[in-house]
Structure formats: structure tokens, C-alpha cells
Amino acid sequence: MSKIAGVVATLAGGGEPSSPVQKVWKPELYKIQLDAPAPHPVRCQRTLPLPPANSTADAVEDNSQAVRLYGSEYHGVMGHLEAEQILANATDGSYLVRRSPKTDGYYTLSVRFNKRCKHFKVFHKPGSGHHLREQDKHYETVHEMVADGLINFHMQLYASPIIQQINQQTKNCYQQSPYMTLNRRKLRALSNELGKSASVDTSDAAPTITSIKDSQPQAQQQQQQQEEEEEEQQLLPQQDPMPLVYEKPHNFKVHTFKGLNWCEFCANFLWGFTAQGVKCDACGFMAHNKCSELVPPKCVPDLKCIRGVFGTDLTTMVQLHQCNIPFVVRRCVEEVEARGMLQEGIYRVSGFADEIDALKLALDRDGEKTDMSEGAYGNVNVIAGTLKLYLRLLPVPLITFQAYPSFMAAGRNALPAEQLQLMAEAVRRLPPAHFNCLQYMLEHLKRVASHYAVNKMNEHNLATVFAPTLIATPQHMTNLTEEIFMLSSLITHCEKIFASSTKKQ
């Protein structure tokens, strides 16, 4: 298969079902952060001595302020050796706050990480919060400070090769970035609109947007137009969707992201507890601080209104829309069940890539109001392909990285009763958004399989198609035999598995 054909097959959900699926997001940093130790405050078990009777009013106030700021993890005046002794047998992530002898103006945070004790001067500024240095991040609580610090310690220890690769990127990575992959068609449409506006501008002032074609001979324009049409049909990833010269700098600002988010330049996870990266106020571009330096000045503010749902973390999406099932999944499933259950090869046969991309744009732009009727999309395989594309673009797959080992262990169990019990336990490991969506999808696929005599798609065939999409398989894994068997069992017994799982929750 040629490179171009492979891209088209991937976008359309085609190709051999068991072949590697092109992933947009890189999960390695997310998986590493999952193993970072959590903060554990060490509560003070002794009664803190009151300041001496001859203490100044400031000293008394300082002591009272420390108790108010740090609560039961404040241990009063304590040297570093005593703090290390208290933390010696504690788990990684354990911490306490103390006042070092003969110090003034700050307290000391002692944290255990990697079986060693680290000590930091910690300050508090009313209105700004806790910080180590004035120019560093500020936190509402010491607990948040420790959580963020532990993640950063952990990433420095275990993720330095990946972080080094991020720091060595060049501007050439932009055309293959997730931002361009997910928004190519939108950017092209917005660019065309900008081009029309620029073409009617007859003022003498130099416009901010000028057509590249204006200065070209007609024959050259025709040839270029033909080449662009050919590239449009092939969906080449390196094609610049902004055929106009468009210069507008991004307005990046440090941002604390809620939920799970990925860098739209390098595709890696935005790690940390707070201030994980930067976000453009105008268009919403999210990136690591280092990556933002490589983003070209092509900010498109209108894009912010149609960023949409594809490529967004599932938990973030259901919280944002206050729903159990994302509307993309629900609408696609409803449409397939209305007119695709008897379609031979449903979910196996690919729809046209350009129609899938058009429907993706419509769902991102119009949301629930998107017209997905037979009149708008007569080929139901386009609906099925769009559903697979949505699930494939989830940064965290439906069967998450944490739950994947439990599902695989259950699938390897040869005793049917024990296998179902283990699968029910594995399902309970999923976050609520993933639990609900997986149940919804499996029950749908079970109904599809019930029409096997006509559509030729039984549980095994559907599992073969969906295994690379629903399961957190390693990037370069090609043999998905065990994953397919496990998913086939999930589809076959989904009612029993989820009924058992729900009872025990």
C-alpha cells in the first residue's frame, strides 16, 4: 500500500482491520505521569508548643498564621534531620511543613521522593498563594504544590528522553501536527472565506491577506488549481490548507488545563498539575511552552468557534456537555441502527474519506444540530466511518491504559465463568465516562452482530475492526489476536458483564 493510499485508508477507517492504526496523540507521557506518586501529608502527632511568654506580637502571629496556612501537616520548629527521620519509613509523596530553627520569613517543605528527602523554602503571599520563588508557579494549597512537584520530579526521572525530543523539534513538524491533522479542512474553508474577502478589497492599503495566485499567469493558475484538486482528493497530510499568505501572531498565555489535554504541536501529553502549558487566547491553540515557540504566526481566531469534539478527551467532553454519552457517538449509533443494520460489511467497508472528513467538520461546527439524515449522507458507511474516526482520535482510548492489563488478563482466562467475573472487575476500573460509553458501544455492536446472516458481521468480525480503535494497544503492535478475542467476548457477553459490574459498584 502506498503512503498516500495508507493515509486515505486510515482516515476512512479502511485498510486491514488488524493492521496498525495511525494514532494522532502520543500516550507515553500520560502513561508515565499515571505512575507518579501522589501527595500524602504527614500529620503532626504532637501538641505544638506555644511561643514563649516574652515573644513579640509578630512571633505569636507568625505561629498562628502557620497553623492556619498549613493545618495538621505543620510540625512547628524542626530541624532537617528530625524531618528526615519522620519521613524515613514513609511512602514516596509524603510531606510535612516545618519551621527551620533560626529562620525568618519562610517555612520549609520536606518531601520524600525516590526514597530520598528533599527540602524547599516555601512562601505564601496573600492573594497569590504558595510558591517556592516569586517567579515560580503559585498554588492555592501546599497539597497542590506537592502534587505538581511530584509529577515534575517523576517526569524528569523517567521521561527525560521524550522531553529531550520535544525540545529538539523544528518548525517543520507543524504540517504533521495534530492541530493541522484535526483542523485541515476547517482551516481551508476559513482561508477560502478570507480569500474572498481579500479579493473584493480594492483599497490602496496593503491588505493583511493577499492571494498567492494574483501575480501568476493564467496557465500557471490553472495548473496550480489542478494540482490542488488532486491533493484534495488524496488528503495529503503535508498539504498547507492555508493557500493564502496569512500572518497573525498567536497570543499564547500560560494556562492551567482542566482534565486531560495534549499538545497540538508535538502530540505529547501536557503533563503536570497546574500551568501545564500555554493556550492562545484568540484561536485556542494548546501547546507546551517550548512547542509554542515553533508555531508559525498563522492564528485563525474564527477557528475557536468550531474546534469541536474530535480529538478531545472523553471525560472532558461529557463533563462539558453534561451527558453520559457524547452526542457524536449517540447520533452515529442511532443513524447506523436506523438504516445500516442490514448493510453488508457495516463498519468493515470504508466510506469515502472526503465525505467522512466533511461530516467530521459538520459535527464540530454544528454539534447536535448536524443533519446526518439519508438525504445528507446517503452512504451509511460514512456514518460508521465517522464513528470509528471519533473513537480513534480519543487521546485516551475507550479501554484505558490503566484498565488494559486487567481486560487482557480476563481474556486469557480459559474458564468462562471466571472470565466473565474478571471482565466485570476490569470494567469497574474504567472512569465513569469510559464505562458508560463502552457499555453503549458494546450493546450496539451486539445488536449489529444479531443481523449476521445479512450483514456478515458477527462478534469476531466486529472485534477485528474495532480492536485497534477501542483498545489502548502499543503504537507498533501488529498482532492483535488476543485483543480481538477479548473484545469479541466483551461484545458477546456485554449484558452479563455490565449487569454484574453495576451491581457491585
GROMACS .gro file of N, CA and C in nm, residues 16-23 404 408 412 460 462-488:
model
  117
   16GLU      N    1  -0.652  -0.309   0.629
   16GLU     CA    2  -0.672  -0.434   0.700
   16GLU      C    3  -0.705  -0.404   0.846
   17PRO      N    4  -0.812  -0.462   0.900
   17PRO     CA    5  -0.854  -0.427   1.036
   17PRO      C    6  -0.749  -0.451   1.141
   18SER      N    7  -0.663  -0.551   1.121
   18SER     CA    8  -0.564  -0.584   1.223
   18SER      C    9  -0.433  -0.510   1.203
   19SER      N   10  -0.424  -0.426   1.100
   19SER     CA   11  -0.302  -0.352   1.075
   19SER      C   12  -0.290  -0.236   1.172
   20PRO      N   13  -0.166  -0.182   1.191
   20PRO     CA   14  -0.151  -0.071   1.284
   20PRO      C   15  -0.235   0.048   1.242
   21VAL      N   16  -0.296   0.115   1.341
   21VAL     CA   17  -0.379   0.231   1.315
   21VAL      C   18  -0.298   0.357   1.343
   22GLN      N   19  -0.305   0.451   1.250
   22GLN     CA   20  -0.233   0.576   1.268
   22GLN      C   21  -0.291   0.653   1.387
   23LYS      N   22  -0.209   0.678   1.485
   23LYS     CA   23  -0.253   0.749   1.604
   23LYS      C   24  -0.219   0.896   1.592
  404TYR      N   25  -0.632  -0.165   3.061
  404TYR     CA   26  -0.594  -0.259   2.955
  404TYR      C   27  -0.537  -0.392   3.009
  408MET      N   28  -0.699  -0.774   2.942
  408MET     CA   29  -0.623  -0.879   2.873
  408MET      C   30  -0.609  -1.003   2.962
  412ARG      N   31  -0.755  -1.393   2.880
  412ARG     CA   32  -0.669  -1.512   2.874
  412ARG      C   33  -0.720  -1.625   2.963
  460HIS      N   34  -1.691  -1.160   1.623
  460HIS     CA   35  -1.548  -1.167   1.593
  460HIS      C   36  -1.509  -1.067   1.484
  462LEU      N   37  -1.662  -0.786   1.406
  462LEU     CA   38  -1.670  -0.651   1.462
  462LEU      C   39  -1.552  -0.624   1.555
  463ALA      N   40  -1.513  -0.724   1.633
  463ALA     CA   41  -1.398  -0.708   1.722
  463ALA      C   42  -1.270  -0.685   1.642
  464THR      N   43  -1.260  -0.752   1.527
  464THR     CA   44  -1.143  -0.735   1.442
  464THR      C   45  -1.133  -0.591   1.391
  465VAL      N   46  -1.247  -0.534   1.358
  465VAL     CA   47  -1.249  -0.396   1.309
  465VAL      C   48  -1.222  -0.296   1.421
  466PHE      N   49  -1.281  -0.318   1.539
  466PHE     CA   50  -1.278  -0.217   1.646
  466PHE      C   51  -1.162  -0.233   1.744
  467ALA      N   52  -1.094  -0.346   1.744
  467ALA     CA   53  -0.986  -0.365   1.842
  467ALA      C   54  -0.880  -0.255   1.834
  468PRO      N   55  -0.831  -0.217   1.715
  468PRO     CA   56  -0.730  -0.110   1.711
  468PRO      C   57  -0.785   0.026   1.753
  469THR      N   58  -0.916   0.040   1.755
  469THR     CA   59  -0.979   0.169   1.784
  469THR      C   60  -1.017   0.183   1.931
  470LEU      N   61  -1.067   0.076   1.992
  470LEU     CA   62  -1.120   0.084   2.128
  470LEU      C   63  -1.017   0.053   2.236
  471ILE      N   64  -0.910  -0.014   2.198
  471ILE     CA   65  -0.816  -0.068   2.298
  471ILE      C   66  -0.685   0.009   2.295
  472ALA      N   67  -0.626   0.028   2.412
  472ALA     CA   68  -0.500   0.102   2.424
  472ALA      C   69  -0.383   0.014   2.387
  473THR      N   70  -0.376  -0.024   2.260
  473THR     CA   71  -0.268  -0.111   2.214
  473THR      C   72  -0.142  -0.029   2.191
  474PRO      N   73  -0.024  -0.089   2.208
  474PRO     CA   74   0.101  -0.017   2.177
  474PRO      C   75   0.103   0.029   2.031
  475GLN      N   76   0.175   0.139   2.006
  475GLN     CA   77   0.173   0.205   1.876
  475GLN      C   78   0.207   0.110   1.760
  476HIS      N   79   0.308   0.026   1.778
  476HIS     CA   80   0.357  -0.054   1.666
  476HIS      C   81   0.313  -0.201   1.674
  477MET      N   82   0.216  -0.233   1.759
  477MET     CA   83   0.169  -0.370   1.768
  477MET      C   84   0.088  -0.407   1.644
  478THR      N   85   0.122  -0.520   1.582
  478THR     CA   86   0.052  -0.564   1.461
  478THR      C   87  -0.033  -0.689   1.485
  479ASN      N   88   0.006  -0.770   1.582
  479ASN     CA   89  -0.068  -0.892   1.611
  479ASN      C   90  -0.166  -0.866   1.725
  480LEU      N   91  -0.292  -0.851   1.689
  480LEU     CA   92  -0.395  -0.820   1.788
  480LEU      C   93  -0.486  -0.939   1.814
  481THR      N   94  -0.435  -1.059   1.798
  481THR     CA   95  -0.518  -1.179   1.814
  481THR      C   96  -0.583  -1.185   1.951
  482GLU      N   97  -0.505  -1.161   2.056
  482GLU     CA   98  -0.559  -1.169   2.192
  482GLU      C   99  -0.658  -1.056   2.216
  483GLU      N  100  -0.627  -0.936   2.166
  483GLU     CA  101  -0.717  -0.822   2.185
  483GLU      C  102  -0.851  -0.848   2.115
  484ILE      N  103  -0.845  -0.906   1.996
  484ILE     CA  104  -0.967  -0.933   1.920
  484ILE      C  105  -1.052  -1.037   1.993
  485PHE      N  106  -0.989  -1.140   2.045
  485PHE     CA  107  -1.062  -1.244   2.119
  485PHE      C  108  -1.127  -1.184   2.243
  486MET      N  109  -1.051  -1.100   2.315
  486MET     CA  110  -1.105  -1.038   2.435
  486MET      C  111  -1.224  -0.949   2.402
  487LEU      N  112  -1.211  -0.867   2.297
  487LEU     CA  113  -1.319  -0.775   2.260
  487LEU      C  114  -1.441  -0.852   2.210
  488SER      N  115  -1.417  -0.961   2.139
  488SER     CA  116  -1.528  -1.044   2.093
  488SER      C  117  -1.607  -1.100   2.211
   0.00000   0.00000   0.00000
